[in-house]
Amino acid sequence: MDARYQRRKFVNGLSTTLSGIAVVIGVAGLVWILGTLFIKGLPAMNWAFFTESTPAPGSEGGGMANAIVGSLLIVGLTTVVSTPIGILAGIYLAEFGDRSRVASVTRFVTDIMLSAPSIVIGLFVYALFVTTTKHFSGWTGSVALSLIAVPVVVRTTENMLKLVPGSLREAAFALGMPRWRVSLDVCLRAVQGGVITGILLAVARIAGETAPLLFTALNNQFFTWNMNEPMANLPVTIFNFAMSPYENWQNLAWGASALIAILVLLLNVLARVVFQSRSKS
Amino acid sequence: MSQNMIDTEAAVQAAMKRQAEKSAVFLRQDRIFAGITFSFAALVLLVLFGILMSLMVQAWPAINEFGLGFFYSTTWSPSTGEFSAGIAIWGTLATSLIALLIGVPISFGIAMFLTESCPVWMRRPLGTAIELLAGVPSIIYGFWGLFIFAPMVQEYVQPWMISWLGAPFFAGPPLGLGVFTAGLVLALMIIPFIASVMRDVFETVPSVLKESAYGIGCTRWEVIRNIVLPYTRVGVIGGIMLGLGRALGETMAVTFVIGNANRFALNLFAPGNSIASTLANEFAEADASMHIPALFGLGLILFIITFVVLSASEWLIKQGERKAGGR
């Protein structure tokens, strides 16, 4: 055929191949990172990893027990605090504010907070709490993480509530229910799966967040249940250990990274499964 | 009989009164509930305002001391107590631009593949894989970048680039760690964000449009180039801005691989510092009277830049959606 047809065909083939290569690069990145974590991280996860506290610099053995417990406490508290706040704010946006100016500004701000640099949120919490109480603590770490988790819950709750058909609301109103019970018992229950998905995604997001904890929860070499003092947590411990020259510390950091990655990926997959099964039924 | 009617009437009256009281209670409850939900929504607004205020208050001593030079000079020396943001701003912008230059074409390719050429059964798993890439915490990117990726760049990519491209941007010894490698890791991190926005806006193109173009004999590339891209331009730019916003504020991944040197160099292979990495490295140990305010000043600059970029992205994506909705 003529040259022009040949050229069009060639350009088309080239673009398709290049887009295929782009996908391969993306997937290869994921496989490469996860593969590295499994190869380097899984051997580090032994019994001591889960039962012993972080070792002193240069010494052998030890584990991540204090950091695991610290992370669980900080993330757990964050989830407990930010879930109700996020859901209620989401209800306001979807059910009460709707088209009002306050609601549209809030929507805009939440979307920006979703991508705002997390280190600046750490700075804010430092300025607000650490400078006034004069010490680092697990509590302030939770506050910083909440500021990151709440926008995620707000936006998913709102988007889910918008899917509730108007007829369902009207049917509930016709039965004489007050508006707040319609919101909580009818609408929110109808989109339960979606809201749980939002919470799971929020937990996945904050589980590996490091930057806001650097100058709020700080770190702690010792095991503690007390959230009023500096608290060890997995991400900051990984940061400190990975940058250190000690091989034992680096191995522990690989183990902790693998642990976080598995947790975060499981939460992401779980969130998708929950959403699908709940929205089908 | 009449007595009976009076009774009924009284009963009705009483019932109406009860009902009215109940309604009043409901109304009051509703108002309280609406108030509670409103206050939580307002809290989110308040936080944004609070962040801006607290950063400004804390940064004021540094800006007052160093004047406008704080924003563009390139001295950052905790030992002499002289601070300015030039090096960190340059590092932040350079890494983010490298990330965009590499990340945008790849994201575009992924979105194009997922919406146009991918077999249907592969769409979901591939899309999920790309989204999972967005879920990996940034500290893991950094850790992987420091131990696995940077040595590879040092060994295979940088010597080649130095001999072919050379000064002023690609010179000096191949160190592995530096602005360039940080940009590469950032590119990998922002790909899923840009790609998923692009995929979503590509899917808003009405299939009638695409089918008409295929019908007159356009190739796949011509459909993308002449139908899909013009139709979704605004949303695509919004997606790129979202990626830029992410890249500007990314902390941990950059801190691991940028090299952490407070020297200004045009050379992208030299170690440098970004705003976020300076904060992550120095804040916990900063105590000099000017050091902390200067770091807050950096935070303020970062917050304002990302706020502007993310607002623009938000607005553009909304515009793109509106166009798709109102066709």
Coordinates of C-alpha atoms in Angstrom, one line a residue:
Chain A
M1 CA 0.0 0.0 0.0
D2 CA 1.0 3.6 -0.2
A3 CA 3.6 5.2 2.1
R4 CA 1.1 7.2 4.1
Y5 CA -0.8 4.1 5.1
Q6 CA 2.4 2.4 6.0
R7 CA 3.4 5.4 8.2
R8 CA 0.1 5.5 10.0
K9 CA 0.2 1.8 10.7
F10 CA 3.8 2.2 12.0
V11 CA 2.9 5.1 14.3
N12 CA 0.0 3.1 15.6
G13 CA 2.0 0.1 16.2
L14 CA 4.8 2.1 17.9
S15 CA 2.3 3.9 20.3
T16 CA 0.7 0.6 21.2
T17 CA 4.0 -1.0 21.9
L18 CA 5.2 2.0 24.0
S19 CA 2.0 2.0 26.1
G20 CA 2.5 -1.7 26.7
I21 CA 6.1 -1.0 27.8
A22 CA 4.7 1.7 30.2
V23 CA 2.5 -0.9 31.8
V24 CA 5.4 -3.3 32.1
I25 CA 7.5 -0.6 33.8
G26 CA 4.7 0.1 36.3
V27 CA 4.0 -3.5 37.1
A28 CA 7.8 -4.3 37.2
G29 CA 8.3 -1.5 39.7
L30 CA 5.7 -3.1 42.0
V31 CA 7.1 -6.6 41.6
W32 CA 10.7 -5.3 42.1
I33 CA 9.8 -3.5 45.3
L34 CA 7.7 -6.3 46.8
G35 CA 10.3 -8.9 45.7
T36 CA 13.1 -7.1 47.4
L37 CA 11.0 -6.8 50.6
F38 CA 10.2 -10.5 50.6
I39 CA 13.8 -11.6 49.9
K40 CA 15.3 -9.3 52.5
G41 CA 12.5 -9.0 54.9
L42 CA 11.0 -12.4 55.5
P43 CA 14.3 -14.0 56.8
A44 CA 14.4 -11.2 59.4
M45 CA 11.0 -12.0 60.8
N46 CA 11.7 -14.6 63.4
W47 CA 10.3 -15.2 66.9
A48 CA 12.6 -12.5 68.4
F49 CA 11.5 -10.0 65.8
F50 CA 8.0 -10.0 67.4
T51 CA 9.0 -10.5 71.1
E52 CA 12.1 -8.5 71.8
S53 CA 12.7 -4.8 71.8
T54 CA 15.0 -2.9 69.5
P55 CA 18.7 -3.7 70.2
A56 CA 21.4 -1.2 71.2
P57 CA 23.6 0.1 68.4
G58 CA 26.0 -2.5 67.0
S59 CA 24.7 -5.4 69.1
E60 CA 23.2 -8.6 67.7
G61 CA 19.7 -9.9 68.1
G62 CA 16.7 -8.0 69.3
G63 CA 13.4 -7.3 67.6
M64 CA 10.8 -4.8 66.9
A65 CA 8.3 -5.6 69.7
N66 CA 8.3 -2.0 71.1
A67 CA 7.9 -0.5 67.7
I68 CA 5.1 -2.9 66.7
V69 CA 3.2 -2.2 69.9
G70 CA 3.8 1.6 69.6
S71 CA 2.5 1.6 66.0
L72 CA -0.6 -0.5 66.9
L73 CA -1.4 1.9 69.8
I74 CA -0.9 5.1 67.7
V75 CA -2.7 3.8 64.6
G76 CA -5.5 2.2 66.8
L77 CA -6.1 5.5 68.7
T78 CA -6.0 7.4 65.4
T79 CA -8.6 5.1 63.9
V80 CA -10.9 5.3 66.9
V81 CA -10.7 9.1 66.9
S82 CA -10.9 9.9 63.2
T83 CA -13.7 7.4 62.3
P84 CA -16.5 9.2 64.0
I85 CA -15.2 12.7 63.1
G86 CA -14.8 11.7 59.5
I87 CA -18.2 10.0 59.2
L88 CA -20.1 12.9 60.9
A89 CA -18.4 15.5 58.7
G90 CA -19.2 13.3 55.7
I91 CA -22.8 13.2 56.7
Y92 CA -22.9 17.0 56.9
L93 CA -21.5 17.3 53.4
A94 CA -23.9 14.8 51.9
E95 CA -27.1 15.2 53.9
F96 CA -27.2 18.7 55.5
G97 CA -24.7 21.0 53.7
D98 CA -25.2 19.7 50.2
R99 CA -24.9 22.7 48.0
S100 CA -24.2 25.4 50.7
R101 CA -21.0 27.4 50.4
V102 CA -19.5 26.0 53.6
A103 CA -20.0 22.5 52.2
S104 CA -18.3 23.3 48.9
V105 CA -15.4 25.0 50.6
T106 CA -15.0 22.1 53.0
R107 CA -15.1 19.7 50.1
F108 CA -12.3 21.6 48.4
V109 CA -10.2 21.8 51.5
T110 CA -10.6 18.1 52.3
D111 CA -9.5 17.2 48.8
I112 CA -6.4 19.3 49.2
M113 CA -5.7 17.9 52.6
L114 CA -5.8 14.4 51.0
S115 CA -2.6 15.3 49.1
A116 CA -1.1 17.9 51.4
P117 CA 2.6 17.2 52.4
S118 CA 2.4 15.1 55.5
I119 CA 5.6 16.6 56.9
V120 CA 3.9 20.0 57.1
I121 CA 1.1 18.4 59.2
G122 CA 3.9 17.1 61.5
L123 CA 5.2 20.7 61.8
F124 CA 1.7 22.0 62.6
V125 CA 1.2 19.4 65.4
Y126 CA 4.7 20.2 66.7
A127 CA 3.9 23.9 66.8
L128 CA 0.5 23.3 68.4
F129 CA 1.3 20.6 71.0
V130 CA 4.9 19.7 71.4
T131 CA 6.0 23.3 71.9
T132 CA 3.2 23.8 74.5
T133 CA 3.6 20.5 76.4
K134 CA 7.5 20.7 76.0
H135 CA 7.8 17.0 75.2
F136 CA 7.2 14.5 72.4
S137 CA 4.5 11.9 73.0
G138 CA 2.5 9.1 71.4
W139 CA -0.6 11.3 71.8
T140 CA 0.7 14.0 69.5
G141 CA 1.7 11.3 66.9
S142 CA -2.0 10.2 66.9
V143 CA -3.2 13.8 66.5
A144 CA -0.9 14.2 63.4
L145 CA -2.1 10.9 61.9
S146 CA -5.7 11.8 62.5
L147 CA -5.3 15.0 60.4
I148 CA -4.3 12.7 57.6
A149 CA -6.9 10.0 58.1
V150 CA -10.0 12.2 58.6
P151 CA -10.1 13.6 55.0
V152 CA -10.0 10.1 53.6
V153 CA -13.0 9.0 55.7
V154 CA -14.9 12.2 55.0
R155 CA -14.6 11.9 51.3
T156 CA -15.4 8.2 51.0
T157 CA -18.4 8.7 53.4
E158 CA -19.7 11.6 51.4
N159 CA -19.3 9.9 48.0
M160 CA -21.0 6.7 49.4
L161 CA -23.9 8.6 50.9
K162 CA -24.5 10.3 47.6
L163 CA -25.2 6.9 46.1
V164 CA -28.2 6.4 48.4
P165 CA -31.3 6.7 46.2
G166 CA -33.6 9.6 47.2
S167 CA -36.6 7.2 47.3
L168 CA -35.0 5.4 50.3
R169 CA -34.7 8.7 52.2
E170 CA -38.2 9.7 51.3
A171 CA -39.6 6.3 52.4
A172 CA -38.0 6.8 55.8
F173 CA -39.3 10.3 56.2
A174 CA -42.8 9.1 55.3
L175 CA -42.6 6.7 58.3
G176 CA -42.1 9.8 60.5
M177 CA -38.4 9.3 61.3
P178 CA -36.5 12.3 62.4
R179 CA -33.8 13.4 60.0
W180 CA -30.9 12.3 62.2
R181 CA -32.2 8.8 62.4
V182 CA -32.7 8.7 58.6
S183 CA -29.1 9.7 58.2
L184 CA -27.7 7.2 60.7
D185 CA -30.0 4.2 60.6
V186 CA -31.1 4.3 56.9
C187 CA -28.6 6.0 54.7
L188 CA -25.4 5.2 56.6
R189 CA -26.5 1.6 57.1
A190 CA -27.3 1.3 53.4
V191 CA -23.7 2.2 52.5
Q192 CA -22.0 0.4 55.4
G193 CA -19.6 -1.5 53.1
G194 CA -18.4 1.7 51.4
V195 CA -17.8 3.5 54.6
I196 CA -15.8 0.5 56.0
T197 CA -13.8 0.6 52.8
G198 CA -13.0 4.2 53.5
I199 CA -11.9 3.4 57.0
L200 CA -9.7 0.5 55.9
L201 CA -8.1 2.8 53.2
A202 CA -7.5 5.4 55.8
V203 CA -5.7 2.9 58.1
A204 CA -3.7 1.7 55.1
R205 CA -2.7 5.2 54.4
I206 CA -1.5 6.1 57.9
A207 CA 0.1 2.7 58.8
G208 CA 3.2 3.6 56.8
E209 CA 3.2 7.4 57.3
T210 CA 6.6 8.4 58.6
A211 CA 7.0 12.1 58.1
P212 CA 4.3 13.4 60.6
L213 CA 5.7 11.1 63.3
L214 CA 9.3 12.3 63.1
F215 CA 8.8 15.3 65.3
T216 CA 5.6 14.2 67.2
A217 CA 5.9 10.6 68.5
L218 CA 9.7 10.7 67.9
N219 CA 11.1 7.3 68.8
N220 CA 11.9 5.3 71.9
Q221 CA 14.5 2.6 72.4
F222 CA 12.5 1.0 75.1
F223 CA 9.2 -0.8 75.4
T224 CA 6.4 1.3 76.7
W225 CA 2.6 1.3 77.0
N226 CA 2.6 5.0 78.1
M227 CA 1.4 7.2 75.3
N228 CA 2.4 10.3 77.2
E229 CA 6.1 9.8 76.4
P230 CA 8.1 9.4 73.2
M231 CA 7.0 6.2 71.6
A232 CA 8.7 3.8 69.3
N233 CA 6.8 3.1 66.0
L234 CA 7.6 1.1 63.0
P235 CA 8.0 3.8 60.3
V236 CA 10.4 6.0 62.3
T237 CA 12.3 3.0 63.5
I238 CA 12.7 1.8 59.9
F239 CA 14.0 5.3 59.0
N240 CA 16.6 5.4 61.8
F241 CA 17.7 1.8 61.3
A242 CA 17.9 2.0 57.5
M243 CA 20.2 5.0 57.7
S244 CA 22.5 3.4 60.2
P245 CA 25.7 1.6 59.4
Y246 CA 24.8 -1.5 61.5
E247 CA 23.9 -4.5 59.5
N248 CA 21.7 -6.0 62.2
W249 CA 19.7 -2.7 62.4
Q250 CA 19.3 -2.7 58.6
N251 CA 18.0 -6.3 58.6
L252 CA 15.5 -5.5 61.3
A253 CA 14.4 -2.5 59.1
W254 CA 13.9 -4.8 56.1
G255 CA 11.8 -7.1 58.3
A256 CA 9.7 -4.1 59.5
S257 CA 9.3 -2.8 56.0
A258 CA 8.0 -6.2 54.8
L259 CA 5.6 -6.3 57.7
I260 CA 4.2 -2.9 56.9
A261 CA 4.0 -3.6 53.2
I262 CA 2.1 -6.9 53.8
L263 CA -0.3 -5.1 56.2
V264 CA -0.9 -2.2 53.9
L265 CA -1.4 -4.3 50.8
L266 CA -3.7 -6.7 52.7
L267 CA -5.8 -3.7 53.9
N268 CA -6.0 -2.4 50.3
V269 CA -7.1 -5.7 49.0
L270 CA -9.5 -6.2 51.9
A271 CA -11.0 -2.8 51.3
R272 CA -11.8 -3.7 47.7
V273 CA -13.3 -7.1 48.7
V274 CA -15.5 -5.5 51.4
F275 CA -16.7 -2.9 49.0
Q276 CA -17.6 -5.4 46.3
S277 CA -19.3 -8.0 48.5
R278 CA -21.3 -5.3 50.4
S279 CA -22.4 -3.4 47.4
K280 CA -23.5 -6.5 45.6
S281 CA -25.9 -7.7 48.3
Chain B
M1 CA -73.9 10.6 72.1
S2 CA -72.7 14.2 72.4
Q3 CA -70.7 13.2 75.5
N4 CA -69.1 10.5 73.2
M5 CA -68.2 13.1 70.6
I6 CA -66.6 15.4 73.2
D7 CA -64.6 12.5 74.4
T8 CA -63.4 11.8 70.9
E9 CA -62.6 15.4 70.3
A10 CA -60.6 15.6 73.5
A11 CA -58.7 12.4 72.5
V12 CA -57.9 13.8 69.1
Q13 CA -56.8 17.1 70.7
A14 CA -54.6 15.2 73.1
A15 CA -53.1 13.1 70.3
M16 CA -52.4 16.1 68.2
K17 CA -50.7 17.8 71.1
R18 CA -48.6 14.7 71.7
Q19 CA -47.7 14.6 68.1
A20 CA -46.8 18.3 68.0
E21 CA -44.5 17.8 71.1
K22 CA -42.9 14.8 69.4
S23 CA -42.3 16.8 66.2
A24 CA -40.8 19.6 68.3
V25 CA -38.5 17.1 69.9
F26 CA -37.5 15.6 66.6
L27 CA -36.9 19.0 65.2
R28 CA -34.7 19.9 68.1
Q29 CA -32.8 16.6 67.8
D30 CA -32.3 17.3 64.1
R31 CA -31.0 20.7 64.8
I32 CA -28.5 19.4 67.4
F33 CA -27.4 16.6 65.0
A34 CA -27.0 19.0 62.1
G35 CA -25.0 21.2 64.4
I36 CA -22.7 18.4 65.5
T37 CA -22.0 17.3 61.9
F38 CA -21.5 20.9 60.9
S39 CA -19.0 21.5 63.6
F40 CA -16.9 18.5 62.5
A41 CA -17.0 19.7 58.9
A42 CA -15.9 23.1 60.1
L43 CA -13.1 21.5 62.1
V44 CA -11.5 20.4 58.8
L45 CA -11.6 24.0 57.6
L46 CA -10.3 25.3 60.8
V47 CA -7.3 22.9 60.6
L48 CA -6.2 24.3 57.2
F49 CA -6.4 27.8 58.6
G50 CA -4.6 26.7 61.7
I51 CA -1.8 25.2 59.7
L52 CA -1.2 28.3 57.8
M53 CA -1.4 30.5 60.9
S54 CA 0.9 28.4 63.0
L55 CA 3.5 28.1 60.2
M56 CA 3.5 31.9 59.7
V57 CA 3.8 32.6 63.4
Q58 CA 6.6 30.2 63.9
A59 CA 8.5 31.2 60.8
W60 CA 8.2 34.9 61.4
P61 CA 11.5 35.4 63.3
A62 CA 13.5 33.9 60.4
I63 CA 11.7 35.9 57.7
N64 CA 12.1 39.0 59.8
E65 CA 15.8 38.4 60.4
F66 CA 16.8 37.4 56.8
G67 CA 14.3 39.5 54.9
L68 CA 13.3 38.6 51.3
G69 CA 16.7 37.0 50.8
F70 CA 15.4 34.1 52.8
F71 CA 13.4 33.0 49.8
Y72 CA 16.1 32.9 47.2
S73 CA 19.7 33.0 48.7
T74 CA 21.6 29.8 48.8
T75 CA 23.2 29.7 52.2
W76 CA 22.1 27.1 54.7
S77 CA 24.5 26.9 57.5
P78 CA 23.4 25.8 61.0
S79 CA 26.9 26.4 62.3
T80 CA 27.0 30.1 61.5
G81 CA 23.3 30.6 62.0
E82 CA 22.6 31.8 58.5
F83 CA 19.7 30.4 56.7
S84 CA 17.9 30.8 53.3
A85 CA 15.6 28.6 51.3
G86 CA 17.3 28.7 47.8
I87 CA 19.0 25.3 47.9
A88 CA 15.9 23.5 49.2
I89 CA 13.5 25.2 46.8
W90 CA 15.8 24.3 43.9
G91 CA 16.0 20.7 45.1
T92 CA 12.3 20.4 45.5
L93 CA 11.6 21.9 42.0
A94 CA 14.3 19.9 40.3
T95 CA 13.3 16.5 41.7
S96 CA 9.6 17.2 41.0
L97 CA 10.3 18.2 37.4
I98 CA 12.4 15.2 36.7
A99 CA 9.6 13.1 38.2
L100 CA 7.1 14.7 35.9
L101 CA 9.2 14.4 32.8
I102 CA 9.6 10.7 33.3
G103 CA 6.3 9.9 35.1
V104 CA 3.9 11.7 32.7
P105 CA 4.6 9.8 29.5
I106 CA 4.6 6.5 31.4
S107 CA 1.3 7.3 33.1
F108 CA -0.2 8.3 29.8
G109 CA 0.9 5.0 28.3
I110 CA -0.6 3.1 31.1
A111 CA -3.9 5.0 30.9
M112 CA -4.0 4.6 27.2
F113 CA -3.3 0.8 27.4
L114 CA -5.9 0.3 30.1
T115 CA -8.7 2.2 28.3
E116 CA -8.0 1.3 24.7
S117 CA -5.8 -1.7 23.9
C118 CA -6.1 -3.9 27.1
P119 CA -8.1 -7.1 26.8
V120 CA -11.2 -6.8 29.1
W121 CA -10.2 -9.6 31.4
M122 CA -6.8 -8.0 32.1
R123 CA -8.2 -4.5 32.9
R124 CA -9.2 -5.1 36.5
P125 CA -6.0 -6.9 37.7
L126 CA -3.7 -4.5 35.9
G127 CA -5.6 -1.5 37.2
T128 CA -5.5 -2.9 40.8
A129 CA -1.7 -3.6 40.5
I130 CA -1.1 0.0 39.5
E131 CA -3.3 1.2 42.3
L132 CA -1.4 -1.0 44.8
L133 CA 1.7 0.9 43.7
A134 CA 0.1 4.0 45.1
G135 CA -0.6 2.2 48.4
V136 CA 3.1 1.3 49.1
P137 CA 4.2 3.6 51.9
S138 CA 6.8 6.2 50.8
I139 CA 9.4 5.0 53.4
I140 CA 9.5 1.7 51.6
Y141 CA 10.2 3.5 48.3
G142 CA 13.0 5.3 50.0
F143 CA 14.5 2.2 51.6
W144 CA 14.4 0.3 48.3
G145 CA 15.8 3.4 46.5
L146 CA 18.7 3.7 48.8
F147 CA 19.8 0.0 48.9
I148 CA 18.7 -1.4 45.5
F149 CA 17.8 1.3 43.0
A150 CA 20.5 3.9 43.6
P151 CA 23.5 1.5 43.3
M152 CA 22.0 0.3 40.0
V153 CA 21.6 3.9 38.7
Q154 CA 25.2 4.5 39.8
E155 CA 26.5 1.5 38.0
Y156 CA 24.6 1.4 34.8
V157 CA 22.8 4.7 34.1
Q158 CA 24.9 7.6 35.3
P159 CA 28.3 6.8 33.6
W160 CA 26.5 6.4 30.3
M161 CA 24.6 9.7 30.8
I162 CA 27.8 11.5 31.9
S163 CA 29.6 10.5 28.7
W164 CA 26.7 11.3 26.4
L165 CA 25.0 14.3 27.9
G166 CA 27.6 15.8 30.2
A167 CA 27.7 19.2 31.8
P168 CA 26.1 21.3 33.2
F169 CA 23.4 19.0 34.3
F170 CA 24.9 15.5 34.1
A171 CA 28.5 15.8 35.3
G172 CA 30.9 14.8 38.0
P173 CA 31.4 11.4 39.5
P174 CA 28.5 8.9 39.4
L175 CA 27.5 8.9 43.1
G176 CA 24.2 7.1 42.8
L177 CA 22.6 9.3 45.5
G178 CA 21.5 12.7 44.4
V179 CA 18.8 14.9 42.9
F180 CA 18.5 12.8 39.7
T181 CA 17.9 9.5 41.5
A182 CA 15.4 11.2 43.9
G183 CA 13.6 12.4 40.8
L184 CA 13.5 8.8 39.4
V185 CA 12.1 7.3 42.6
L186 CA 9.5 10.1 42.7
A187 CA 8.5 9.4 39.2
L188 CA 7.7 5.8 40.1
M189 CA 5.7 7.1 43.1
I190 CA 3.5 9.5 41.2
I191 CA 2.8 7.3 38.2
P192 CA -0.2 5.5 39.9
F193 CA -1.8 8.9 40.8
I194 CA -1.5 10.4 37.4
A195 CA -2.3 7.2 35.6
S196 CA -5.6 6.6 37.6
V197 CA -6.8 10.2 37.0
M198 CA -6.0 9.9 33.3
R199 CA -7.7 6.6 33.0
D200 CA -10.8 8.0 34.8
V201 CA -11.0 11.0 32.5
F202 CA -10.3 8.9 29.4
E203 CA -13.3 6.8 30.3
T204 CA -15.6 9.8 30.2
V205 CA -15.2 10.2 26.5
P206 CA -18.5 9.2 24.9
S207 CA -18.0 6.0 22.9
V208 CA -20.1 7.4 20.1
L209 CA -17.2 9.9 19.4
K210 CA -14.6 7.2 19.5
E211 CA -16.6 4.7 17.4
S212 CA -17.3 7.4 14.8
A213 CA -13.6 8.0 14.5
Y214 CA -12.8 4.3 14.3
G215 CA -15.6 4.0 11.7
I216 CA -14.0 6.4 9.3
G217 CA -10.8 4.4 9.5
C218 CA -8.8 6.1 12.2
T219 CA -6.1 4.0 13.9
R220 CA -6.0 3.6 17.7
W221 CA -3.3 6.2 18.0
E222 CA -5.2 8.7 15.9
V223 CA -8.3 8.2 18.0
I224 CA -6.3 8.9 21.2
R225 CA -4.5 11.9 19.6
N226 CA -7.4 13.6 17.9
I227 CA -10.5 12.5 19.9
V228 CA -9.6 11.4 23.4
L229 CA -6.9 13.9 24.2
P230 CA -8.7 17.1 23.0
Y231 CA -11.8 16.0 24.8
T232 CA -10.1 15.3 28.1
R233 CA -7.3 17.9 28.0
V234 CA -8.4 19.8 31.1
G235 CA -8.8 16.6 33.2
V236 CA -5.4 15.3 32.0
I237 CA -3.7 18.5 33.1
G238 CA -5.4 18.3 36.4
G239 CA -4.1 14.8 36.9
I240 CA -0.5 16.0 36.1
M241 CA -0.9 18.8 38.6
L242 CA -2.0 16.3 41.2
G243 CA 1.1 14.3 40.5
L244 CA 3.2 17.4 40.8
G245 CA 1.6 18.3 44.2
R246 CA 2.4 14.8 45.4
A247 CA 6.0 15.0 44.2
L248 CA 6.6 18.4 45.8
G249 CA 5.7 17.4 49.2
E250 CA 7.0 13.8 49.2
T251 CA 9.3 13.4 52.2
M252 CA 10.7 10.0 53.1
A253 CA 11.5 8.6 49.6
V254 CA 13.4 11.8 48.8
T255 CA 15.2 12.0 52.1
F256 CA 16.7 8.5 51.6
V257 CA 18.1 9.1 48.1
I258 CA 18.8 12.8 47.6
G259 CA 22.1 12.8 49.5
N260 CA 21.4 15.5 52.0
A261 CA 24.0 18.1 51.1
N262 CA 23.3 21.8 51.7
R263 CA 25.3 22.9 48.6
F264 CA 23.8 24.5 45.6
A265 CA 24.7 22.8 42.3
L266 CA 23.1 22.8 38.8
N267 CA 24.6 19.3 38.4
L268 CA 21.7 16.9 38.9
F269 CA 24.1 14.0 39.9
A270 CA 25.3 16.0 42.9
P271 CA 23.7 15.3 46.3
G272 CA 21.3 18.1 47.3
N273 CA 18.4 18.7 49.6
S274 CA 14.7 19.3 49.1
I275 CA 12.5 21.3 51.5
A276 CA 10.9 18.1 52.9
S277 CA 14.2 16.3 53.2
T278 CA 15.8 19.2 55.1
L279 CA 12.9 19.2 57.5
A280 CA 13.0 15.5 58.0
N281 CA 16.8 15.5 58.6
E282 CA 17.3 18.6 60.7
F283 CA 14.1 19.3 62.6
A284 CA 14.4 16.9 65.5
E285 CA 18.0 18.1 66.3
A286 CA 17.5 21.8 65.6
D287 CA 17.8 23.9 68.7
A288 CA 19.6 27.1 67.7
S289 CA 17.3 30.1 68.1
M290 CA 17.2 30.7 64.3
H291 CA 17.3 27.1 63.1
I292 CA 13.7 26.1 64.0
P293 CA 12.1 29.3 62.7
A294 CA 14.0 28.9 59.4
L295 CA 12.8 25.3 59.2
F296 CA 9.2 26.5 59.8
G297 CA 9.9 29.0 57.0
L298 CA 10.7 26.2 54.7
G299 CA 7.5 24.4 55.7
L300 CA 5.5 27.5 55.0
I301 CA 7.0 27.8 51.5
L302 CA 6.3 24.2 50.8
F303 CA 2.7 24.4 52.1
I304 CA 2.0 27.5 49.9
I305 CA 3.5 26.0 46.8
T306 CA 1.6 22.6 47.2
F307 CA -1.6 24.4 48.1
V308 CA -1.5 26.5 44.9
V309 CA -0.6 23.4 42.7
L310 CA -3.3 21.2 44.3
S311 CA -5.9 23.9 44.1
A312 CA -5.2 24.3 40.4
S313 CA -5.4 20.5 40.0
E314 CA -8.6 20.3 41.9
W315 CA -10.2 23.0 39.9
L316 CA -9.1 21.5 36.5
I317 CA -10.3 18.0 37.4
K318 CA -13.7 19.4 38.4
Q319 CA -13.8 21.3 35.1
G320 CA -13.1 18.1 33.2
E321 CA -15.8 16.2 35.1
R322 CA -18.3 19.0 34.5
K323 CA -17.7 18.8 30.8
A324 CA -18.1 15.1 30.8
G325 CA -21.4 15.3 32.8
G326 CA -22.9 18.1 30.7
R327 CA -22.4 16.6 27.3

